[in-house]
Coordinates of C-alpha atoms and ligand atoms in Angstrom, one line a residue:
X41 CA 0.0 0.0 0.0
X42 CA 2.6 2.5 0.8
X43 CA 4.9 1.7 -2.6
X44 CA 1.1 2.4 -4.7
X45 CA 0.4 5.6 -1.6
X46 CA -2.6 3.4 -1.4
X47 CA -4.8 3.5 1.6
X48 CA -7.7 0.5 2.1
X49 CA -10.6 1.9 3.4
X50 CA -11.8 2.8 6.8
X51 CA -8.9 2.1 8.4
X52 CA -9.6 5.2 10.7
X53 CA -11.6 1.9 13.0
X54 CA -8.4 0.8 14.2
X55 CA -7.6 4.4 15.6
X56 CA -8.0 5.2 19.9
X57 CA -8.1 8.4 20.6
X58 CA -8.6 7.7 24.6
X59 CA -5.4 9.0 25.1
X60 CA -5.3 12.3 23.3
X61 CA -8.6 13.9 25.7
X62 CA -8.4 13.9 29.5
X63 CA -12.2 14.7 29.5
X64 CA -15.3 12.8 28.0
X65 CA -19.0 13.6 27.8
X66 CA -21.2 11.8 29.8
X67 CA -25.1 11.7 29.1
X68 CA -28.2 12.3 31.3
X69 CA -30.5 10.9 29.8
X70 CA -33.4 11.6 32.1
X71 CA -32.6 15.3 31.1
X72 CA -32.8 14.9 27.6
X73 CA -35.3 15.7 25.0
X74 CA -34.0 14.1 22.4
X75 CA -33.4 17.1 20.5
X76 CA -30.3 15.3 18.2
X77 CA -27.7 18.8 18.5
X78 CA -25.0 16.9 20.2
X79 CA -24.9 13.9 17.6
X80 CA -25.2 16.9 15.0
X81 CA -22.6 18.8 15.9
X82 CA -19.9 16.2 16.6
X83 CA -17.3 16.1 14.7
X84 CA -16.3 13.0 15.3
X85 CA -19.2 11.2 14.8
X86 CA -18.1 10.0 18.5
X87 CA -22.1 10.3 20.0
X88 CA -24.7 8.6 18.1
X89 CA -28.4 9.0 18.8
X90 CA -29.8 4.9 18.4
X91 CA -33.6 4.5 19.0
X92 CA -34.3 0.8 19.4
X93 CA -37.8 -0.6 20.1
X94 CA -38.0 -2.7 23.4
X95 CA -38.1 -5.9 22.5
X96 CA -34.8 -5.4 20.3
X97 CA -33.3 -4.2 23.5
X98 CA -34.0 -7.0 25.6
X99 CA -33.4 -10.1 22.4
X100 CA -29.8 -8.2 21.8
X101 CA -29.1 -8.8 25.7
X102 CA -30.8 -12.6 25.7
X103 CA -28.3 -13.1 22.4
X104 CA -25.3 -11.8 23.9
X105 CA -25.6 -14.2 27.2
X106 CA -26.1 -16.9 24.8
X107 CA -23.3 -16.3 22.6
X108 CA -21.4 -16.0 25.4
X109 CA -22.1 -19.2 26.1
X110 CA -24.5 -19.1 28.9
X111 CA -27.4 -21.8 29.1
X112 CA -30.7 -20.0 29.4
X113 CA -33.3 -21.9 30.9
X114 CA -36.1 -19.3 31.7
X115 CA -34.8 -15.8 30.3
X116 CA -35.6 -16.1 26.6
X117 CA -39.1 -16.7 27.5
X118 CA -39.5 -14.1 30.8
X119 CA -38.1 -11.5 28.6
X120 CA -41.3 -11.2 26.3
X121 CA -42.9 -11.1 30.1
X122 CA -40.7 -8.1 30.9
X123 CA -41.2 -6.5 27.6
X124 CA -45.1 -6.0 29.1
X125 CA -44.5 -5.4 32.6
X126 CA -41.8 -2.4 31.2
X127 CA -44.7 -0.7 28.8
X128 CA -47.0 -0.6 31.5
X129 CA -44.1 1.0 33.7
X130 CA -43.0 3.5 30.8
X131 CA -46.4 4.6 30.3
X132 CA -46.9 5.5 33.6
X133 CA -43.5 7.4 33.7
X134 CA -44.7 9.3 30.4
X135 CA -41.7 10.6 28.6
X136 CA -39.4 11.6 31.9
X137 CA -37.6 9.6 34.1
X138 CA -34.4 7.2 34.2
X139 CA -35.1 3.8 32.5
X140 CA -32.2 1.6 34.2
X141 CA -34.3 1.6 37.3
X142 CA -37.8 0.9 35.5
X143 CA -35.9 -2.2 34.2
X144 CA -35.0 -3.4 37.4
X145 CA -38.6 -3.0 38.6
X146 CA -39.9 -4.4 35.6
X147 CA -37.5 -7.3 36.0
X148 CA -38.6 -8.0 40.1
X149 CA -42.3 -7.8 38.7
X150 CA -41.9 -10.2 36.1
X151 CA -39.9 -12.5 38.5
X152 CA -42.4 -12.0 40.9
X153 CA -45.5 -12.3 38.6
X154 CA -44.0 -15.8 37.1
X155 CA -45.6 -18.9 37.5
X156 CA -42.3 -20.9 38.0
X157 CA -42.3 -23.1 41.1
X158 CA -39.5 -22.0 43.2
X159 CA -36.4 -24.0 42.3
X160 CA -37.0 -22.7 38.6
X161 CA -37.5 -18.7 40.1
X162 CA -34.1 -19.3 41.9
X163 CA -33.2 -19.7 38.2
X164 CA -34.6 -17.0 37.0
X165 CA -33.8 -15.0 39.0
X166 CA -30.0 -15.4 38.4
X167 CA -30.2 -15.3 34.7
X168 CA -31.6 -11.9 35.4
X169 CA -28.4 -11.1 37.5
X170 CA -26.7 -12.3 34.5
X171 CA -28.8 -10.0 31.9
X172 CA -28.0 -6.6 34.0
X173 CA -24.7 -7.4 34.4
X174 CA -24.4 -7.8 30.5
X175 CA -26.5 -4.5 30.5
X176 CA -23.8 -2.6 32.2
X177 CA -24.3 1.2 33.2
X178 CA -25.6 1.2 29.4
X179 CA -28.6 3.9 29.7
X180 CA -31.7 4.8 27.8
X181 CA -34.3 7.3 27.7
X182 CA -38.0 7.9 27.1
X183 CA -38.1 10.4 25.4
X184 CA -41.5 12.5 23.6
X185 CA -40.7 12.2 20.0
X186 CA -39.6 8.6 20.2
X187 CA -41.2 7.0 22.9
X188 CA -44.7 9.3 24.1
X189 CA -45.3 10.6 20.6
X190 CA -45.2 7.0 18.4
X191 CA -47.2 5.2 21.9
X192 CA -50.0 8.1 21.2
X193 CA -50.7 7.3 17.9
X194 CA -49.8 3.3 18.1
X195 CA -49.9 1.4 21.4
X196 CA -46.3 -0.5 21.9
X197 CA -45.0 1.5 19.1
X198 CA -42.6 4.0 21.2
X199 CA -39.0 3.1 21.2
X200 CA -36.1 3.4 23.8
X201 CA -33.4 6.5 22.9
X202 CA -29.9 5.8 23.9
X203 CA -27.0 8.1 23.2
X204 CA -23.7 6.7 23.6
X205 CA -19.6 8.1 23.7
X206 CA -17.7 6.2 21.3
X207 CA -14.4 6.2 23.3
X208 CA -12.2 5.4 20.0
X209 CA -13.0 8.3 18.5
X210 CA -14.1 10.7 20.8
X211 CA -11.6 14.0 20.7
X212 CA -13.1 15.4 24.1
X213 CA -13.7 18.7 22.0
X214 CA -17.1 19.1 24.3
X215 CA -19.0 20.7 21.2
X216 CA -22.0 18.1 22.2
X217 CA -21.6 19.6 25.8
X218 CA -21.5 23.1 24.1
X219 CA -25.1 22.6 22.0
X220 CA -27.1 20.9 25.1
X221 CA -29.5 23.2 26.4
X222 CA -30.8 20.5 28.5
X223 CA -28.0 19.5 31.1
X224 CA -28.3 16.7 29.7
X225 CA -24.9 15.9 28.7
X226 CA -21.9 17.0 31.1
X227 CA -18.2 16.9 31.2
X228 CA -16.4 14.5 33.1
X229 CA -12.6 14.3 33.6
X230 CA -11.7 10.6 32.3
X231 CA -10.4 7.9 34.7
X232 CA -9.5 4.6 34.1
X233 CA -12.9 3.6 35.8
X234 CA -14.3 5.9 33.2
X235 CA -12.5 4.7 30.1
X236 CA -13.8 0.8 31.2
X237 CA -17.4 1.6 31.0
X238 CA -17.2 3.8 27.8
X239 CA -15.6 0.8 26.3
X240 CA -18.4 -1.7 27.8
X241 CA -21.0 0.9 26.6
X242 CA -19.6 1.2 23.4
X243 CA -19.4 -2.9 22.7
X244 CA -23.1 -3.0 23.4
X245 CA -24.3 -0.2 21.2
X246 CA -22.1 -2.3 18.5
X247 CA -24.7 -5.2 19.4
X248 CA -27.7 -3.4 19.5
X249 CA -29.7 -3.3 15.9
X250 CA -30.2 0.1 14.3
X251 CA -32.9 2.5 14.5
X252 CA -36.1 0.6 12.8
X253 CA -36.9 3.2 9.5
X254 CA -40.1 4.0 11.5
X255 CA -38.1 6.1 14.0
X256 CA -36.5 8.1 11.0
X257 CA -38.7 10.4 11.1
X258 CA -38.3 11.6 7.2
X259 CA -41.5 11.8 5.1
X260 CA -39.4 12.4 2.2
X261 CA -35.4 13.0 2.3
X262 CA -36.2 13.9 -1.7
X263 CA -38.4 16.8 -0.9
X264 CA -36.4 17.6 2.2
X265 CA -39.3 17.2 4.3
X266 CA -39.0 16.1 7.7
X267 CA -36.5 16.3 10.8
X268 CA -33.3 15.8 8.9
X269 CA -31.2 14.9 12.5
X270 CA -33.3 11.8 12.5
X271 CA -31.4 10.1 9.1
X272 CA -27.9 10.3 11.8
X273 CA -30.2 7.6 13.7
X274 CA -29.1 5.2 11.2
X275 CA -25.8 3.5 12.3
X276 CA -24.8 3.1 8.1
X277 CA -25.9 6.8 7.6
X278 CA -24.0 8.1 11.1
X279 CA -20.5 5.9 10.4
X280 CA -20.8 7.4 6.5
X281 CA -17.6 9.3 7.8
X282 CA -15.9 6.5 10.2
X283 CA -13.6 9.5 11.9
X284 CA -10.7 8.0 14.2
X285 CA -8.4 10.6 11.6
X286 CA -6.5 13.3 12.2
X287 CA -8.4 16.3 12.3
X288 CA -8.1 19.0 15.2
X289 CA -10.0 18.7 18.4
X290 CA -13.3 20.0 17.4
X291 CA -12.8 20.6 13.9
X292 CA -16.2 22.1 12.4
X293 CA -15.2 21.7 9.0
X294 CA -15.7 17.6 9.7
X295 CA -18.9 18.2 11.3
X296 CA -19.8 19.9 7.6
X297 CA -18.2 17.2 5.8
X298 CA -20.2 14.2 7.9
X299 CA -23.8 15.8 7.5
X300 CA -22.9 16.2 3.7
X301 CA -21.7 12.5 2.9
X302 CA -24.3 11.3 5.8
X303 CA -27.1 12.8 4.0
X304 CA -25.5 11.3 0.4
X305 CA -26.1 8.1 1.9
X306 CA -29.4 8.4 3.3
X307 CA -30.4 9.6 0.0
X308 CA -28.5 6.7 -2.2
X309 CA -29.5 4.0 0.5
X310 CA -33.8 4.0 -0.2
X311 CA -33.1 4.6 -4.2
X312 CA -30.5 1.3 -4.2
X313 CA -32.4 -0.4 -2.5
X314 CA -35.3 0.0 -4.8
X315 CA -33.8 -0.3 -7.9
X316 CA -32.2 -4.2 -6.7
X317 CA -35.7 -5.2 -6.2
X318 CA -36.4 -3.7 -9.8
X319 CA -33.1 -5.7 -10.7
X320 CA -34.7 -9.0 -9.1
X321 CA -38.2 -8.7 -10.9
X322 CA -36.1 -8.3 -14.4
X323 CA -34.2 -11.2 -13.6
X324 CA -37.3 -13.0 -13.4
X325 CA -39.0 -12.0 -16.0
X326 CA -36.6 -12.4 -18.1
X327 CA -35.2 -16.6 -17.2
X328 CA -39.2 -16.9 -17.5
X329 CA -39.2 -15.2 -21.1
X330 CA -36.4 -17.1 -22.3
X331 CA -38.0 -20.8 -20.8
X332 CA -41.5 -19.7 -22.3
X333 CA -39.5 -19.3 -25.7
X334 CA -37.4 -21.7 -26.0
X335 CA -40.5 -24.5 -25.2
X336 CA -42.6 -22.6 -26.9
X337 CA -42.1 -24.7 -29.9
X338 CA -43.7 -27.4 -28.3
X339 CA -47.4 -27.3 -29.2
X340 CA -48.9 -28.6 -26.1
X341 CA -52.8 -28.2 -27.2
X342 CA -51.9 -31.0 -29.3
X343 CA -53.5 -33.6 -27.1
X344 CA -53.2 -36.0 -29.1
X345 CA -49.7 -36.0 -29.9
X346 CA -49.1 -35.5 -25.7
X347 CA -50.6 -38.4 -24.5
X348 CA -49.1 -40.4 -27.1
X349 CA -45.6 -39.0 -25.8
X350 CA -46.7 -39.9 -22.0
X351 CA -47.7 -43.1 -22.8
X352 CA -43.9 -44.1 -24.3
X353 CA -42.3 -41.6 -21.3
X354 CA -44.5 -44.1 -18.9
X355 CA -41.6 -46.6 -17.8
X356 CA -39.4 -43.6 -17.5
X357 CA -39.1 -40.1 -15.5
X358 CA -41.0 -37.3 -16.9
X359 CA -38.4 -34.7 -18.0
X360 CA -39.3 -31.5 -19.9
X361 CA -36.2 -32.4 -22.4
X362 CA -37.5 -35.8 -23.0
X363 CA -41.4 -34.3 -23.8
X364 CA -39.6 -31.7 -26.1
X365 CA -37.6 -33.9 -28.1
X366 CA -40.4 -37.0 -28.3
X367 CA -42.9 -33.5 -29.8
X368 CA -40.7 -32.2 -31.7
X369 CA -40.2 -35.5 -33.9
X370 CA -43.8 -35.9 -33.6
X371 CA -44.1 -32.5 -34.9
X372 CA -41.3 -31.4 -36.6
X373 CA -39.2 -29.2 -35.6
X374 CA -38.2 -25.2 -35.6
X375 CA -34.9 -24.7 -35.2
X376 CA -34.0 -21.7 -32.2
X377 CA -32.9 -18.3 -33.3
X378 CA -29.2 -18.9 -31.8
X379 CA -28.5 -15.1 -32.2
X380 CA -31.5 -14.2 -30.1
X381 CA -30.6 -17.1 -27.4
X382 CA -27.2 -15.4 -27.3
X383 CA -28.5 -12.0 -26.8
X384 CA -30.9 -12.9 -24.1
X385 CA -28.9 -15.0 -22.1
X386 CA -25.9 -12.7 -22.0
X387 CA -28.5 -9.9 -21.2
X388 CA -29.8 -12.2 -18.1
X389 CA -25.8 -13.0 -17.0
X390 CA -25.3 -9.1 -17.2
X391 CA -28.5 -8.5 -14.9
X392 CA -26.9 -10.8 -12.5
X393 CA -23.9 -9.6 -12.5
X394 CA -24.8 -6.1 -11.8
X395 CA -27.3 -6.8 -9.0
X396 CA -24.1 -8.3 -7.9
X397 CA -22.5 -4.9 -8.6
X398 CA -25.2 -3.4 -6.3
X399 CA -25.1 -5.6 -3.3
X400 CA -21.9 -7.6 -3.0
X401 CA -19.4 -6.8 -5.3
X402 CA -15.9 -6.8 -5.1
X403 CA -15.7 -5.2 -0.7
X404 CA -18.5 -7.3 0.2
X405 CA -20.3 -3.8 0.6
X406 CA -22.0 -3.3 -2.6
X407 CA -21.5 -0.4 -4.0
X408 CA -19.8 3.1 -3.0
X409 CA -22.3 5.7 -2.2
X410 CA -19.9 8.5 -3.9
X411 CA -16.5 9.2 -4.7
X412 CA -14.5 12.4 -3.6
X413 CA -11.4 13.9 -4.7
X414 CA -10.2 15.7 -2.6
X415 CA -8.0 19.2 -3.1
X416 CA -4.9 19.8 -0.9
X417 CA -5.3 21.5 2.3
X418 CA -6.8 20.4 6.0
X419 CA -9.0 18.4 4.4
X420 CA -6.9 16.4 3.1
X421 CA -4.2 16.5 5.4
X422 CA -6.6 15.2 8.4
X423 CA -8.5 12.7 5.8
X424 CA -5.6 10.9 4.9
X425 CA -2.9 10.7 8.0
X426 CA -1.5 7.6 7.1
X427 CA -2.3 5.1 7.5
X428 CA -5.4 6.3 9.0
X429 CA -8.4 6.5 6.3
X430 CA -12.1 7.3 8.0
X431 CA -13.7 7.0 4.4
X432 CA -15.8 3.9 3.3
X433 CA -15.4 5.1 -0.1
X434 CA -13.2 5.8 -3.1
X435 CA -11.5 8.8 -2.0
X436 CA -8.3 10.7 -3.5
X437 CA -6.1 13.6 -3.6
X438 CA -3.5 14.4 -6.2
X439 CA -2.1 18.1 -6.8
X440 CA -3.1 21.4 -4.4
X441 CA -6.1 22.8 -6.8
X442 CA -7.3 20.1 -9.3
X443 CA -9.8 18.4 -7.4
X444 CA -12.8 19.7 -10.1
X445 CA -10.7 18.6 -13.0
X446 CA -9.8 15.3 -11.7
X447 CA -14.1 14.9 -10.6
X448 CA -14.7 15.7 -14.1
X449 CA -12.1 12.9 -15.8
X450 CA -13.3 10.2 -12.8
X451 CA -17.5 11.4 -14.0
X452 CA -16.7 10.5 -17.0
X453 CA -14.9 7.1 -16.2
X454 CA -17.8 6.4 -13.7
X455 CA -20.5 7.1 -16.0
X456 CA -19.0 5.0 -18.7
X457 CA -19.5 2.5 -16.4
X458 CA -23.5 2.9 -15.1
X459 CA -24.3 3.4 -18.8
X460 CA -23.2 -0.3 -18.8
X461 CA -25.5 -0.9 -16.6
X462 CA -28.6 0.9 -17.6
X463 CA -27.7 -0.1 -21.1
X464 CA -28.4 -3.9 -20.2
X465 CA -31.4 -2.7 -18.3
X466 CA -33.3 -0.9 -21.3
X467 CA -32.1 -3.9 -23.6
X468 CA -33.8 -6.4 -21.2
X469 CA -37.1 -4.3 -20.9
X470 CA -37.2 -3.8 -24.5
X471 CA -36.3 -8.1 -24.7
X472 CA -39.5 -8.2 -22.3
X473 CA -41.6 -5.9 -24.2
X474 CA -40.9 -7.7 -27.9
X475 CA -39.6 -4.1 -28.6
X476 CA -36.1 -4.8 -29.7
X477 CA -35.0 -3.9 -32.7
X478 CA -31.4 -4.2 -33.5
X479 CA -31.8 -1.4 -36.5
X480 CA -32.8 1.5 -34.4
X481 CA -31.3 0.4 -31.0
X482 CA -28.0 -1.1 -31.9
X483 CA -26.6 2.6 -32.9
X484 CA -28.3 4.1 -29.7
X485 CA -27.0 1.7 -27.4
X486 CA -23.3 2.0 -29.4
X487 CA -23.2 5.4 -28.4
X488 CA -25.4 5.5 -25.2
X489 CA -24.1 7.8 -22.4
X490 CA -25.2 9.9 -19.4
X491 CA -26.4 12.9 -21.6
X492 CA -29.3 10.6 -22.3
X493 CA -29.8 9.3 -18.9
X494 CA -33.2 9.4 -17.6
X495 CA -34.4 11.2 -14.2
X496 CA -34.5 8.0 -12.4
X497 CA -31.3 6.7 -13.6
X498 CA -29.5 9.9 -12.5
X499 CA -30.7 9.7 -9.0
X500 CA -29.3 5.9 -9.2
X501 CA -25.3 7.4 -9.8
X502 CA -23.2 8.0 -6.8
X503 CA -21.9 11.6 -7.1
X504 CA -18.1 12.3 -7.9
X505 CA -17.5 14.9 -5.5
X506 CA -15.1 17.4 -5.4
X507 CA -14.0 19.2 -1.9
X508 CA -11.2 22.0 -1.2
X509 CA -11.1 24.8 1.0
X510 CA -10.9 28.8 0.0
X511 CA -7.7 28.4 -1.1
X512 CA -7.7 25.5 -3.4
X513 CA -11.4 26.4 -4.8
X514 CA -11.3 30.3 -5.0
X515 CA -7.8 30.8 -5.3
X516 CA -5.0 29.1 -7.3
X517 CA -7.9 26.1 -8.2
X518 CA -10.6 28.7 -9.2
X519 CA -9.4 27.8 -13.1
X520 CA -10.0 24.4 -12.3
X521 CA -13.7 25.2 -10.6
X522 CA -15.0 27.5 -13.2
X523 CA -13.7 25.1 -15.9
X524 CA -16.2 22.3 -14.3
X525 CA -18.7 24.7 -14.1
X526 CA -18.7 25.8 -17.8
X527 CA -18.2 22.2 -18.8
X528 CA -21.6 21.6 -17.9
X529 CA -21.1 18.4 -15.8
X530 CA -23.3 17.5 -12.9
X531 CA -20.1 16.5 -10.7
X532 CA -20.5 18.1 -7.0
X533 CA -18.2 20.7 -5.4
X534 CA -17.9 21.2 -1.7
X535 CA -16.1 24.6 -0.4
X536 CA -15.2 24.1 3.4
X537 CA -14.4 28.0 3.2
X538 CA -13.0 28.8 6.1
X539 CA -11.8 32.2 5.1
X540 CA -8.3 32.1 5.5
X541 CA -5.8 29.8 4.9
X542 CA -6.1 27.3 7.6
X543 CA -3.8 24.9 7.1
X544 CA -0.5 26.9 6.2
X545 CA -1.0 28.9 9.3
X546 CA -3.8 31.5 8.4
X547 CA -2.7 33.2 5.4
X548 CA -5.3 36.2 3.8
X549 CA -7.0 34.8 1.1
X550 CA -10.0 35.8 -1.4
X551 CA -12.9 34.7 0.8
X552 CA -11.6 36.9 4.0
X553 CA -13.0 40.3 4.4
X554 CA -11.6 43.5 3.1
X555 CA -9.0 44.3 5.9
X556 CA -9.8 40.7 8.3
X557 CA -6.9 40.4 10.5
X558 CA -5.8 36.5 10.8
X559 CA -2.9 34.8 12.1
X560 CA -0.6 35.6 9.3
X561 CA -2.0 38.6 8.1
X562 CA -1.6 40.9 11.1
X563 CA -2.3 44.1 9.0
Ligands
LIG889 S1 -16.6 15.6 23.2 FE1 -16.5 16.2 21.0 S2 -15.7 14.4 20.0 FE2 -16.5 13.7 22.0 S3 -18.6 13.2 21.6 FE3 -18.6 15.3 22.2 S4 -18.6 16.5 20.3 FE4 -18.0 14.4 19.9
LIG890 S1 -28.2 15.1 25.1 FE1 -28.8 17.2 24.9 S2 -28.2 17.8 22.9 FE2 -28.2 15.6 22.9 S3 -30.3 15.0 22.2 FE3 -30.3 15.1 24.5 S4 -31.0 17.2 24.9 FE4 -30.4 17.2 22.8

């Protein structure tokens, strides 16, 4: 990797940054209202907001006992029990009030309230020792928009808020402390005690399942409608940017840069998603279009001529190749358009292999939600401190200022390649639709590109992004900026315009104001 100044993906997860802070936050969460500024503003994406319903709380704790090896005689089955006994409790409580002791009612109730004779309670009740322990100090809280509002409208529909330190990546910049309005997050100076149960914390959020799309509260992420804050509930959409790289304590410009690439995935997640169900009803259309063909030689109203073929088929098994071949000499034969066959198979293999594309492909992953070149500056400097890489997708950096020009050679490459793909896509539907005809489509499809790209099919193509800093986009790279926006190509540019030069020490640059004193520029 170092010989190519390669740099795999994501390796920003392997990062701690317990050592660089000597205080954390640490959350109230019978304070909080749920209000989502803290896991906004982080830079680090170091506090996410998770709102899991109960039952998913109490399965992940069952699951981890088990894996863990434990043999659970009673839990699995008091636990639906305590899912009951904790609604009636949490309705009583409203939205206020600390959860980790409703639980421990709501687990003496249900222990209580069993109807296990009293060896089995004895049990029990240590298999619920066992479940708290697993549980930790790991908090939740009701909370009006997530538990009070959804119960209103649906009964047992209200879900359990936690908000949770990630200790690898947290900076201790106390921004999240900053934006609370609540007291519901405080600063704590870190202790070894301290670090233990971040960690523990932190290992069971990893467990816990993410935020059921019901608590995302987006009507449509399209037509911005909604409260955006509730896409970061999403644990794909929060680790978009993985952090764990080496940006300053409390760097805003990250903060900008994870709602921007959050919100690309949010968006890019629903419309993939979509279009590989589209890609599994083609598939099947299509293997059922080329079966119905193929047999469709095979006249099988002629009774006649069928029973006679069953009756010599009756001392052996009944295979559609054997019923074909006895009809066919009963019949004569057709012979199969081998040019077609061709066509339509390799069509079907290419379907395949780009739902592949889409889910799998070559990182397991499916495919990138973007790509992002990325000028020279802090941006880049904190986004690639080797070895250290917190992006999950094709990122790169070449000269100071050229990060437009390079996004508008890599569009071109990328959309060479989706044209691929929604080239085998119309040829299929038109295979389907006995539209296909190789005069007129042959010389459309030769030169098919993204100028003729339908609506749907452009919200389908992760954007090449390009992002620089006043210096790089304004300044010395403005040639390169105004030549991608005269060229008329729909690649994205990002400006983290910080108005001076931020990296090089806080040099004056264009953006600044007429006479702005900065670090560099003293008069
Ligand atoms: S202290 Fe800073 S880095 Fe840590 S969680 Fe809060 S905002 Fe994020
Ligand atoms: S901890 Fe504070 S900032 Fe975070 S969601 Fe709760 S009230 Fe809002």
């Amino acid at each position: 990797f170092i010989g190519l100044s390669h740099m795999p993906a994501l390796t920003s997860v392997f990062r701690d940054m317990t050592s660089i802070r000597f205080e954390h936050p640490q959350w109230i969460p019978e304070n909080c209202t749920a209000c989502g500024d803290c896991w906004t503003v982080c830079p680090d994406t170091a506090i996410p907001g998770l709102v899991n319903d109960v039952s998913e709380v109490l399965d992940t704790v069952v699951k981890h006992l088990q894996k863990a090896g434990h043999k659970l005689e009673h839990l699995p089955k008091a636990a639906r029990q305590l899912e009951s006994k904790l609604r009636a409790i949490f309705d009583e409580a409203g939205d206020k009030g600390a959860v980790r002791p409703m639980i421990s009612e709501g687990i003496a109730k249900t222990i209580k309230d069993s109807s296990l004779d009293d060896d089995q309670k004895q049990v029990l009740r240590k298999e619920f020792k066992l479940f708290e322990a697993a549980l930790g100090d790991f908090q939740f809280a009701l909370s009006r928009p997530y538990y009070s509002v959804p119960e209103g409208k649906q009964k047992n529909s209200g879900g359990l808020l936690s908000i949770t330190v990630n200790p690898y990546t947290c900076k201790g910049c106390m921004e999240c402390v900053a934006v609370c309005d609540d007291d519901a997050l405080r600063k704590v100076t870190q202790s070894e005690e301290s670090i233990k149960g971040l960690k523990q914390d932190w290992d069971f959020w990893l467990e816990l399942p993410t935020t059921p799309q019901k608590f995302i509260r987006v009507d449509n992420l399209e037509e911005r409608i909604g409260a955006l804050e509730t896409i970061l509930l999403d644990k794909n959409v929060y680790g978009a940017l993985a952090s764990g790289d080496g940006a300053c304590v409390g760097c805003s410009e990250k903060t900008v840069l994870h709602l921007f690439v959050a919100t690309m995935e949010a968006l890019m997640q629903p419309r993939v998603e979509k279009h590989v169900e589209y890609l599994n009803d083609l598939i099947q259309r299509l293997e059922k279009h080329i079966q119905i063909k193929l047999v469709e030689n095979v006249d099988v109203s002629d009774t006649d001529a069928m029973a006679k073929v069953v009756q010599e088929m009756s001392n052996s098994d009944l295979t559609l190749s054997g019923i074909a071949g006895r009809m066919e000499k009963l019949q004569g034969t057709k012979p199969i358009d081998q040019e077609w066959l061709r066509r339509a198979t390799q069509l079907l293999a290419k379907l395949k292999n780009l739902r592949w594309k889409y889910t799998t492909g070559t990182t397991g992953r499916g495919r990138s939600s973007m790509g992002w070149l990325n000028a020279t500056g802090c941006t880049s400097v904190w986004g690639s401190t080797y070895p250290f890489n917190p992006y999950p997708f094709p990122w790169a950096n070449h000269l100071f200022q050229d990060s437009a020009s390079m996004a508008m050679g890599i569009f071109e490459g990328h959309m060479a390649k989706m044209a691929d793909g929604f080239r085998t896509i119309r040829l299929a539907e038109l295979e389907l639709e006995g539209k296909y005809n190789p005069a007129e489509h042959d010389p459309y499809f030769t030169y098919f590109n993204w100028h003729q790209f339908t609506d749907e099919e452009w919200l389908l193509c992760p954007p090449v992004v390009a992002v620089g800093g006043d210096g790089a986009m304004y300044d010395i790279g403005f040639q390169n900026v105004s030549r991608a926006l005269s060229s008329g190509k729909p690649v994205k540019i990002v400006v983290v315009d910080t108005q001076v030069y931020s990296n090089t020490g806080g040099q004056a640059c264009t953006s600044g104001f007429i006479g702005q004193i900065s670090d560099m520029a003293q008069y």
